[in-house]
């Protein structure tokens, strides 16, 4: 991790050299040790940076260029292999610093559990925070095979922390019955299967509120994102996900932080998923950091 | 971990331990020796079982859990390598036993030719049987380079056996001219390219009839199912296929058997196709076995 | 390369043995040395031919068979590795010969720059030529890192040669701002993101005109064409591309040449992209060569 | 195929059905959360079992058949994802039970840290235990980036527990200077680069002693074992490793337990490494369990 | 298959255009339907031809160039998918023709069973024929799971046909006990594990005799030939195999036919195995066809 | 490329931050446009740097640590895609600067042609320069299909420039007859097949002379280096190559520059080749830079 000291790793394309002046800060959370299925997302952030070099700097969707946004890439947060609790503490500490310095956190995972300390810390900072969550999975478990620090629990944790009514999930196509029931009973929004249309209905109700956007890449169909731990058919296309990001960008919500998680390069034939991830981050930087 | 207790090593997730009480029986037909292009589907059934362990047991599409269905996994039928005639006999014998015992056969291929002895045996058991067939290919050849026992012939065989008017093909995008002509001349239903919409029109006409559903995974576009012998672009999405299964499940037809064939793991990047196959089987178990 | 002499390489399925009588001539342009990202498209033409053997000869889309079209496969044009200027000269010379002999050129790339000498030579032959261009990228740069002979420049070159108003680009989702601005200022048609719908609007205006069709395989989403140098999410499906080809085939334009470029087999999991490419060429042969 | 009879789905080939009578017990330790580089060895044990079905039951090296050895496969020990401390406790408990029941433990990893609780528990049971360790790496660190429960520390831990003079490492080609220095200063045996020749010199000195053999698959050159977390060239061939196992089998040492770790199937092209691992386990069962 | 008629497929590099004048004839036997493990060798011959284009024409081992040998490539023998008996008949018929025409047969597999009709037909033609067999497996079974036409039986068949004393196997490292026992009891030569050294001892005893050489690519270690159906560690290096071929070439035996089988491109990372196979065939052409 | 300015790319592990004080300078030459077979080595240097992070800093072979060597990583030289002549000029200019500044050049390719301008410039600087060349190929062609700037020509060029008697090639196993003849006639040293033993004989004759070492990774057998453009069996092991480097390091020659070329990550299963390359560079830095 770096703020101002010399750094010898790749950074996301067009990152500025100066932390102080940056409006947003990109960072990686290379943790994958609580996943129950295929690990490997620890390498996601570095590969996303590497292929970002091939991105066009201009978005024909938003008619804006990366040079118009001031962001700094802090590298990956060094996390202790196999120690989930300590890793989450380190992430929380890092985010507290960013928020103190007035930065918008832009996270790259890593498994989805890394979003929990980020969302919690952002919630401590912004009253009335809402979460927009796009994912194949509910992630609403209390624990997974005895572990509460599991990649299946982050949305449950933040929903309990800020209240389930402030959490909006989209594109969900997997979970156990109890998770769906809990959401229903507690007034949490879940849109099954679809993202764009229900999101367009929700966005006007969130106008003016601070919003944290957390995207699990597996909200995409495996055809569009094979490079992830859990491949679950029936997902959305990358076109729908791009359009959903643009819908948020063009709405009246105030995005105060966002992340993209669960990119696992080892399963990523033809580098399709890492390239998609880097384009999604470009679009979010251009659309959310104003 | 086990010491002496019952062990359920490599069976489809949530299979029950007891054959007698089972309503449906899952079995693999690991044969791929008549395919003219890329072999490898012999390993399909085993890999589908292996990844089924990662499936959620609950379907948010059908609001039903696997525990609500009683099925037994009989493993793979041992078939003699390179001997197509004998393999088909063995399959037919196995199915006869299942039907005598009142079970619903749930087959996993293997090449599509394996469906022929199954469909024939089911037809012997159920008068007025109709076939719902989803596939990229017509499979209506009389023979292929001199061999009548070929992966290109099973639908022709069953169509001649029960009458072409009782066979309904969907999603077809490849075949030779003669095959399409034969279907037309003989009143067999072929929906080119599309599955869901024409299926919705056909289903009401089949209400109350016994129906066998045979799905060649290559009805999906290669983007959604790269792990198959013949990749042919222009196919449907996994969402359309899921919706088609649900349409059958919610119709008034009586599904008396079904199979999913041509899953070839060696070509299956990121295990996308085997995971899709295992989810499709979950949905068919939940939707068809009532 | 061959005209009549003995040849010992694969040819596209159903190619006729006789150059003189052929209406169309297939050829490969195995060049990839100016690409700025992943090379490998030099192997595209050979792999497309190889898998073409698995194609059905009949198109259920167009109800026509390959036997009804008379085409000759001339093999790959031998191009000097690493020498772009000389390669383009050789291509131009080859095309001049084809046009003198009254043949329709059917090219397979190779990188997109190979289309430049082809289009130029065709333009010299057909007054009032229009270009239909399907691609993820504008390819409208003047130069790329100092080189004017770059895979990013062919559409700019032909637009300047025949006038930007005669070039119609579809499906574009990447480029720098200057490229889009140049197109706008110069009256060149660019349809962003979509192909089929805007194409249907454009086609009637081109009726009766000679048209050259150039397709970069990356107009497809990476889900549908992972085997290419640059994977850029948000593209169209193979169904939309097939439908677009059929729209041209069924319009009143006069296709006088066409190509398909940027197929790079090394990145092509499960041979999906090369199979798609060979089907696209089949459809174009059946639809464009009348 | 099965109806009601006992089923041996996914166990190591020729495992007996009865725990009580078994002399040796095979088990998997599917943990990979402390690795600092590429995870994935959690899937090693299951894949080794799966391909074991293709093994010949007879060893032409040892002229012995698997039927002559009585072993039971207990499946994988269920370990809590991302919790190293608890995982090691569970492994230790499992091994204590095996030793109480008089079984020879036969472990499959998982990362190398899993060998630590096994070796410790075996050492508690057998006075004068010696360790034979084959590996590319010293694994002698005290901690790795602050974590003492790391895949880099197991040999240090056991060396400190039973005394460095009782630990014999072979084939070592990587480590930091401090590790090599510590071994030297403390009288621990390290053979750099070579296995077979130095092993032949050591074995006579261990005659009659109880010995635990722990093999990290990366002692093999990556040419022979690409499917592992850390690929480090300059290793031994599979022939040398087989010969080394046979040398132990034919010596006068008393092997009281053994394991094979760090097999990571996701990096294993052509299933070479898992097949090698399953053959190595066959040879160790035939050679060590008498 | 072709003799003189026009042909539109790849041929092995430097094949002559004229069958009549050819001394040796290359042909493929694209059959893989009796293999018990991984199929795919049907594509071996075509891929070997394709990569042969990259071979140097000169051998620095033998100081001879391909132009000095007159050979014709007849393409692949068209075999009926899934019909082993008929396929073997077709192969036998083809070989009979070659021998009548005085050609040396040079076969490319395909599974090893294809060598059986070749060896039998060659034995009918040459009295006192000896077989030199290099393989990981004995291939001495009488039947495999009830099928006598199995990839595990060809050496048993030819040994019974010409007498076990005339068959010399090298490099064997897998088989069941009965196979090794049968060989021993019947005076058949089996060299376990090694090829070059025992071959050097055997060759002088065969001087002047007609010899057929059959090589299963899996005699190589999987490190050297991952692209095959069965990967079994402990094999020889490609250097040892090359040296073994040169030992035969430089001995006084009269090679009257040879083949290389079991090359399965789908498992062949980096095209290593097909390139090795094409170099082995070059060396055998240069060394055996005088 | 960078000297002192801020840099935002990966560097080789333990590179120092200061150019002025560095004794050696690492740089990449990402060019692959003249290769006649598989391109992709342009990505070699970046991937070697990336995996270097996983290297141990200590060599148990040489008992030396990277901290004891002062080297700077200048990044990749930006080369114009597809323009070989200009690329070579840029490389020559860069090397001239390094030599003026008294640095030892440490190059990473890219195709082998990049070594030509380096060797020439080094030869201009050091009278009596000798070349030690390890490779599968002679690289002694005058031209390749008409192009003198080809990956098949660099050793011929330098041999003609400094005199063939000053060039020593080892491990050669491919080339055309003319190349071997030219070497012989002109007194150039070529050791076929072997590296270590003939090198040990040559080294004493070079004592005290300035030597440039150029290694084509394909001197290794494909089992040890699948990630390269041309895979040619019969090569040496990584152990022999390591030992050869150590032999040079321990001899009395004065290594004034060295490179490692032809690493092509796209063909590199399990990242074996890039990891090997990064270890080879570590050993050369530790052994050659004194």
PDB file of C-alpha atoms in Angstrom, chain B residues 20 38 62 86 213 264 278 286:
ATOM      1  CA  UNK B  20     -37.253 -48.223  -3.207  1.00  0.00           C
ATOM      2  CA  UNK B  38     -15.291 -33.816 -30.595  1.00  0.00           C
ATOM      3  CA  UNK B  62     -39.769 -22.283  -8.333  1.00  0.00           C
ATOM      4  CA  UNK B  86     -24.468 -53.231 -26.917  1.00  0.00           C
ATOM      5  CA  UNK B 213     -38.157 -33.985 -22.336  1.00  0.00           C
ATOM      6  CA  UNK B 264     -18.288 -32.498 -22.504  1.00  0.00           C
ATOM      7  CA  UNK B 278     -26.261 -29.233 -12.658  1.00  0.00           C
ATOM      8  CA  UNK B 286     -37.937 -29.413  -8.733  1.00  0.00           C
TER       9      UNK B 286
END
